[in-house]
Structures are given as structure tokens and as C-alpha cells.
PDB file of C-alpha atoms in Angstrom:
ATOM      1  CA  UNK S1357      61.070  54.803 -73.606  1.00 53.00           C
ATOM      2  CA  UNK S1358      62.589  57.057 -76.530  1.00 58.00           C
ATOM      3  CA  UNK S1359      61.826  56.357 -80.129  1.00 60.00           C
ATOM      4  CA  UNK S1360      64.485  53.890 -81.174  1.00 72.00           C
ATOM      5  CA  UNK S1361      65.187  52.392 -78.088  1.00 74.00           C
ATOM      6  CA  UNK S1362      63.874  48.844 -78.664  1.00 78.00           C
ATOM      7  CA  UNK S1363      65.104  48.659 -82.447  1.00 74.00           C
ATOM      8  CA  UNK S1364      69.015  49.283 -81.015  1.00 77.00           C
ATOM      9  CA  UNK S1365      68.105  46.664 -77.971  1.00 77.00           C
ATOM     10  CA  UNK S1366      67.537  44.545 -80.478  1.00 78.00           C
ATOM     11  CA  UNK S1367      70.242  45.364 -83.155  1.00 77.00           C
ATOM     12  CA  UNK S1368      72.636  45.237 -79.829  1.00 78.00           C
ATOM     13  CA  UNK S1369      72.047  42.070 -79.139  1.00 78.00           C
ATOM     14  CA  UNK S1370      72.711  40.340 -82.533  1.00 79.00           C
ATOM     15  CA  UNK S1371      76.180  38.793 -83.135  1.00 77.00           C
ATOM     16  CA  UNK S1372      76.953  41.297 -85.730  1.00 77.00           C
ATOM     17  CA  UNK S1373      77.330  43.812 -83.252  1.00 79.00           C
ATOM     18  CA  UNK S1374      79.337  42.136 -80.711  1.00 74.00           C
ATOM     19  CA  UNK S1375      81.633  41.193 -83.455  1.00 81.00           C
ATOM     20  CA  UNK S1376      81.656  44.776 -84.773  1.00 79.00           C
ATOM     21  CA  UNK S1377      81.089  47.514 -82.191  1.00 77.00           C
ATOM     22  CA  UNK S1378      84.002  47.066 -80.028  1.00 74.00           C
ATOM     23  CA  UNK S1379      86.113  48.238 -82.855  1.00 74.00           C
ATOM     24  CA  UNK S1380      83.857  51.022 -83.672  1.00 76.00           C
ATOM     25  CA  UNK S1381      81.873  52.505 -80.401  1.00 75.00           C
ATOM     26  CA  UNK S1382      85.001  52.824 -78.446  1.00 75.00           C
ATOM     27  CA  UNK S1383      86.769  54.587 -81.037  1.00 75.00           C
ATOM     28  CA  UNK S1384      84.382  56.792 -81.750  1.00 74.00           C
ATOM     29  CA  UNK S1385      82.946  57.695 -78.481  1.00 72.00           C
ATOM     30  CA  UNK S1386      86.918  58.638 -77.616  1.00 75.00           C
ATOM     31  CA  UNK S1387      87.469  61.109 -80.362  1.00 76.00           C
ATOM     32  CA  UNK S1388      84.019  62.817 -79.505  1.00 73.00           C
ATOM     33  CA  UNK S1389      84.703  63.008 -76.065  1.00 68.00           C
ATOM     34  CA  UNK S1390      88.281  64.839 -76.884  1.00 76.00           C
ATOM     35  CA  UNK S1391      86.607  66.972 -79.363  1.00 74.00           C
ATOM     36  CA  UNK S1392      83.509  68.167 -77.024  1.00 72.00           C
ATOM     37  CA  UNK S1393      86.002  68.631 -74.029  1.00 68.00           C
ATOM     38  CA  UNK S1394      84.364  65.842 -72.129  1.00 67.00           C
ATOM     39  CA  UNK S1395      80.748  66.481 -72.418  1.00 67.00           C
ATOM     40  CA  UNK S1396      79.491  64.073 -75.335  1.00 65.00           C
ATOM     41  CA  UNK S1397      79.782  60.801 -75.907  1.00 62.00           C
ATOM     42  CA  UNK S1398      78.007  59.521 -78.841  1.00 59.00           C
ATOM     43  CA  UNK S1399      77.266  55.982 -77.118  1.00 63.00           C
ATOM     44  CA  UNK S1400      75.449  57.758 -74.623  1.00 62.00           C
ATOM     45  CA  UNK S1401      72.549  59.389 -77.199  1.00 60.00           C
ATOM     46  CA  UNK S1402      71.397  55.714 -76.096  1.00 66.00           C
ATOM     47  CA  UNK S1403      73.062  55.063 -72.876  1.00 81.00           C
ATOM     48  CA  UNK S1404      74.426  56.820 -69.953  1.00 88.00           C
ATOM     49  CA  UNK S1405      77.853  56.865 -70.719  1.00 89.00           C
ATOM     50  CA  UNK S1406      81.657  57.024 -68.858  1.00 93.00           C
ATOM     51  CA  UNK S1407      85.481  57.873 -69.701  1.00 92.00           C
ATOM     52  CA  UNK S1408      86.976  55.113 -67.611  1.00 97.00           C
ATOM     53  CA  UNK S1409      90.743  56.132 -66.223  1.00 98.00           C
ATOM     54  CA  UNK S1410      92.314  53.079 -64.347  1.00 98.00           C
ATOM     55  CA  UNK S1411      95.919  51.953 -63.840  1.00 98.00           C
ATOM     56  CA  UNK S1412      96.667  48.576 -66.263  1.00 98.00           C
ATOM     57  CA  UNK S1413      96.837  45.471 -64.533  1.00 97.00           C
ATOM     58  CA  UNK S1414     100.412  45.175 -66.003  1.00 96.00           C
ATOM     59  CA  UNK S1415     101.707  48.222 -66.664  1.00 97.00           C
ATOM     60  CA  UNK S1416     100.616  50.946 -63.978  1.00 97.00           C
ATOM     61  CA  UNK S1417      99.699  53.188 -67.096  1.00 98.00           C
ATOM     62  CA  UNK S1418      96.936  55.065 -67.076  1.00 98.00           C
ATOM     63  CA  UNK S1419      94.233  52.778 -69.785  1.00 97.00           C
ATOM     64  CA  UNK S1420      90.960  55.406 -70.240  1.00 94.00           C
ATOM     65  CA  UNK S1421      87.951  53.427 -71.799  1.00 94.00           C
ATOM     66  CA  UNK S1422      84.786  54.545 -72.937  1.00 92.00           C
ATOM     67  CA  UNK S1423      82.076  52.461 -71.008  1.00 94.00           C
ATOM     68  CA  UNK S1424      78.058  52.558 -70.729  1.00 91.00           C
ATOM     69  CA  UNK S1425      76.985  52.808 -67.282  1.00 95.00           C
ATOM     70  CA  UNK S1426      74.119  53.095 -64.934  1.00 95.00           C
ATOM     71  CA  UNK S1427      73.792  55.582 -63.147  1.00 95.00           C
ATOM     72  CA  UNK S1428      72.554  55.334 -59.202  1.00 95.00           C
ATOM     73  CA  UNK S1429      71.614  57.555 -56.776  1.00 87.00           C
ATOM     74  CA  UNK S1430      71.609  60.897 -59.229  1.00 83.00           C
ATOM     75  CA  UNK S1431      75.324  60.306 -60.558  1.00 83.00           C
ATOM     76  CA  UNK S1432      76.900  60.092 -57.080  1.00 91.00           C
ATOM     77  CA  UNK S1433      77.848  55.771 -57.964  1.00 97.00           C
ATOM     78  CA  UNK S1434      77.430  53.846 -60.481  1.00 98.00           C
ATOM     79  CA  UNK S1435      77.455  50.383 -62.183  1.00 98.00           C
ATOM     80  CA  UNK S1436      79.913  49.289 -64.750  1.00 98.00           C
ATOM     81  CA  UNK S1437      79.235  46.194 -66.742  1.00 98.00           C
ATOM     82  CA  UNK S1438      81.549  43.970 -67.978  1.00 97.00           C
ATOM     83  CA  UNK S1439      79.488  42.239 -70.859  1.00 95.00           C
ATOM     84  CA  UNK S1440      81.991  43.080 -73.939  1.00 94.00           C
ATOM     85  CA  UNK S1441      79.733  43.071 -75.889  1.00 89.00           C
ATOM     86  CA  UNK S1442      78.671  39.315 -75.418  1.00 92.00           C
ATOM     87  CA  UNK S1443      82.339  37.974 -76.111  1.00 92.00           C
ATOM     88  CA  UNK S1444      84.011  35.552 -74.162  1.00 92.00           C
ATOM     89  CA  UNK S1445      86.562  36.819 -72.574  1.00 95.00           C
ATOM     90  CA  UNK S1446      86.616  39.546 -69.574  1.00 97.00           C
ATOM     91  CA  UNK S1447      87.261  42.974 -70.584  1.00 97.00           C
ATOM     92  CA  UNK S1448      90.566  44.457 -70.180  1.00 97.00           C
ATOM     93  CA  UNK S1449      89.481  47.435 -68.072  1.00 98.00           C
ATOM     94  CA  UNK S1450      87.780  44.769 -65.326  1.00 98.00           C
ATOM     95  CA  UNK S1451      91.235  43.202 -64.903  1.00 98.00           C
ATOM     96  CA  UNK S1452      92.888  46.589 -64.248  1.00 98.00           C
ATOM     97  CA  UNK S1453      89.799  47.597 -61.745  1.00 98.00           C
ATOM     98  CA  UNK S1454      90.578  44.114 -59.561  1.00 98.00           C
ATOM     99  CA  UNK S1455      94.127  45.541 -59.467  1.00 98.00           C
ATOM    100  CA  UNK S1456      93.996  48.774 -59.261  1.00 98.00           C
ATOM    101  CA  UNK S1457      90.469  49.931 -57.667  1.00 98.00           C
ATOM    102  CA  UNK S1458      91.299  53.502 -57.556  1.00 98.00           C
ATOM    103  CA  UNK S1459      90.462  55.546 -61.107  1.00 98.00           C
ATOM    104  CA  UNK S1460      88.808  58.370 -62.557  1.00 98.00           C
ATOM    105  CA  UNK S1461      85.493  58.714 -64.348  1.00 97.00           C
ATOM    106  CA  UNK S1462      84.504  61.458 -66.639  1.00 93.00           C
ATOM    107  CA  UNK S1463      80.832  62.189 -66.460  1.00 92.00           C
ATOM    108  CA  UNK S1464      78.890  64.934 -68.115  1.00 86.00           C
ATOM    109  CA  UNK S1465      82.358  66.761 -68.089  1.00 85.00           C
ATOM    110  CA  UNK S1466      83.768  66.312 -64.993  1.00 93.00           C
ATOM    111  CA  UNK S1467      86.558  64.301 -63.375  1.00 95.00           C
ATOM    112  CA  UNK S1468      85.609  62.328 -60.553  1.00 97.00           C
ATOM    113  CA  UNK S1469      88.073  60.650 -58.476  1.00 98.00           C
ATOM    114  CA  UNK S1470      85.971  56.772 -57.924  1.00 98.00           C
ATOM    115  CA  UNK S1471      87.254  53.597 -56.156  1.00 98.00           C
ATOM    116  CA  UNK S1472      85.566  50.155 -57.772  1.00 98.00           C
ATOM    117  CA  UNK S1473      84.380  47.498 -56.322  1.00 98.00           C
ATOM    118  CA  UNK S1474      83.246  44.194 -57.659  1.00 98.00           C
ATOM    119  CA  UNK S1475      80.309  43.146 -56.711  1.00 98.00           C
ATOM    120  CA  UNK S1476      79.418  39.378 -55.436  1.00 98.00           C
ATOM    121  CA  UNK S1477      76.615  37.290 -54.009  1.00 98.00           C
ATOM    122  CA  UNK S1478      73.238  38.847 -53.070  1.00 98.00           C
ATOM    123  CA  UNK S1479      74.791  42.407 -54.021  1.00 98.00           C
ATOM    124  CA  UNK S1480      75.957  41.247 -57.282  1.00 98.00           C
ATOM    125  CA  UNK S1481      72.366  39.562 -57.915  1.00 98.00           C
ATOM    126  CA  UNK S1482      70.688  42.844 -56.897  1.00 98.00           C
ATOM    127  CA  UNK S1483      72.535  44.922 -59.184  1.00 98.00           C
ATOM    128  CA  UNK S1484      71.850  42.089 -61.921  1.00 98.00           C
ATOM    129  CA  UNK S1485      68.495  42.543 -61.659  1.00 98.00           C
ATOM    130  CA  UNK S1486      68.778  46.343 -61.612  1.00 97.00           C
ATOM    131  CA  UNK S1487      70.770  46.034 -64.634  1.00 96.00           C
ATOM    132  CA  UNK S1488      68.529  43.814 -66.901  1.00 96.00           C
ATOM    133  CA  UNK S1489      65.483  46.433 -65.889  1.00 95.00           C
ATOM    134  CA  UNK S1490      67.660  49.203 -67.542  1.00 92.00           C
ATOM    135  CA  UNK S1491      69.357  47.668 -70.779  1.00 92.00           C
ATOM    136  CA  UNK S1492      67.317  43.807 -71.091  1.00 93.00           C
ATOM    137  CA  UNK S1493      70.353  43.379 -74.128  1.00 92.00           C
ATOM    138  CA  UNK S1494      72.924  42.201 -70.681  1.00 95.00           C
ATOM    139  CA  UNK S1495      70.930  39.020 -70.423  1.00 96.00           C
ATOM    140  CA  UNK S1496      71.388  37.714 -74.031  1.00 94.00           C
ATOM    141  CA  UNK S1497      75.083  39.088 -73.238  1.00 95.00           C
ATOM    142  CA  UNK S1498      75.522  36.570 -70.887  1.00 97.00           C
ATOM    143  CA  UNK S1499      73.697  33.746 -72.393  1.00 96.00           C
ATOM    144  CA  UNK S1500      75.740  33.919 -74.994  1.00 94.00           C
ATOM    145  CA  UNK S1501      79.243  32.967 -72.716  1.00 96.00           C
ATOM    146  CA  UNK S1502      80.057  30.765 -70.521  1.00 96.00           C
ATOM    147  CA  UNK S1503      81.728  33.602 -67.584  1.00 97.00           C
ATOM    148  CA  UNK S1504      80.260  35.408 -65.509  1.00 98.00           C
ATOM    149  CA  UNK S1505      79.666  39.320 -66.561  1.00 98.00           C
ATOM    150  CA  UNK S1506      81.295  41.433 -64.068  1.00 98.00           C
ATOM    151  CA  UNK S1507      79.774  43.951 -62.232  1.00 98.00           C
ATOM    152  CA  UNK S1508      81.563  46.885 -60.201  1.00 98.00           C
ATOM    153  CA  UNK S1509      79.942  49.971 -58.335  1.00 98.00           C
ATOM    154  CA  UNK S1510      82.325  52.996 -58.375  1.00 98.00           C
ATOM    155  CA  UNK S1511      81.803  55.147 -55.640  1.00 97.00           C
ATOM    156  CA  UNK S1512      83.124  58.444 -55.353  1.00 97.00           C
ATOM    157  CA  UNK S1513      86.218  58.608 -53.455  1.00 96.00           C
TER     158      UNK S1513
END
């Protein structure tokens, strides 16, 4: 595990930081991302890290989201977790993915055409499990609230 790992595990799974990153993280990672043409994302130094493109739930408009992810199979899927942060409500971009499955990831500077997927029962509970083993911080996450973190696979389309 790198230096510094388990000290932002830890600071990532304080209140503090639920309350504060999602103003901060997204924001930044965004602005990086533009500037470095889509191959940094500051998030990511700890992370493996996405530019989410989907269609909003409501509006049809293209939403693009910065999101940590894991990465499966060598980059060809991966998992996107809905924890935000610990807070109780869904995030907006797992709304738009139920509606609109078909989006775009950026990884490592590239465009990828992806269809999500929400995952449920035993597949849901594998990739759980999976998930915890990569980034332990998901399981205070969700015993903080009261829902159900979301999990989708994208898979390239």
C-alpha cells in the first residue's frame, strides 16, 4: 500500500470530509482534467479515477461527473460507487444512470462509449465485497445512512 494511504482512509471517512469534499474534489478534479486534456485527475493520486458523461434523469443534457472507480479486468469495466461521500441521499449521477444507461467515461485520456448497469442480489454482494477489499472507507459510508449505496458496472459498449 503507498505511503499515505491509510492516513486519507481514515481522514475519508470522518464527517468532516463528507460534509466538505463534495464541494471541493469534484471541482477540482474537473478543472484538472480540462487543463491536462483528460489525463489527470487529482482524486485519482489516491484512487482510480473517471469523467462520468450521462444524460440527466430530467433533462436529457449531458451531466459529466468526476467519480472514483475500480477498475476490473485491466480497464475494460468497471465499478462505480454511489456512497456520496457517506450522505444520505443517492447521488445525482446514479439517478441519471437508471435512466439513461448509455454514457461516456474518460479514462487515462480516452473516451469510452460504456452502458451501466446496477447491480443487485448475489452480484451486487460480490462486487460489495470486492469493493470494501479496495477502499475499506465504503463500509463506514454506508453505516453511516440508512440507503443502500449503489453499485453499477459499466461495460464497454
Amino acid at each position: 500500500m503507498a505511503p499515505g494511504v491509510k492516513l486519507m482512509q481514515k481522514i475519508s471517512s470522518t464527517l468532516l470530509f463528507a460534509k466538505l469534499a463534495p464541494h471541493v474534489i469534484p471541482a477540482l478534479d474537473k478543472a484538472v482534467h480540462k487543463l491536462s486534456r483528460g489525463k489527470v485527475m487529482l482524486s485519482a493520486q489516491m484512487l482510480p479515477g473517471v469523467i462520468l458523461t450521462a444524460k440527466g434523469a430530467r433533462t436529457g443534457e449531458p451531466r459529466t461527473t468526476p467519480l472514483a472507480c475500480m477498475p476490473e479486468e485491466g480497464g475494460r469495466t468497471w465499478l462505480l460507487i454511489g456512497s456520496n461521500f457517506g450522505r444520505p441521499g443517492h447521488p445525482a449521477w446514479t439517478g441519471n444512470l437508471l435512466k439513461n444507461p448509455d454514457a461516456e467515461v474518460s479514462w487515462k485520456g480516452r473516451d469510452i462509449a460504456v452502458r451501466a448497469r446496477l447491480l443487485e442480489g448475489e452480484e451486487r454482494a460480490a462486487a460489495w465485497r470486492a469493493v470494501l477489499g479496495f477502499w475499506p472507507p465504503y463500509a463506514t459510508y454506508q453505516a453511516r445512512i440508512e440507503r443502500e449505496i449503489r453499485l453499477f458496472r459499466l461495460e464497454r459498449r
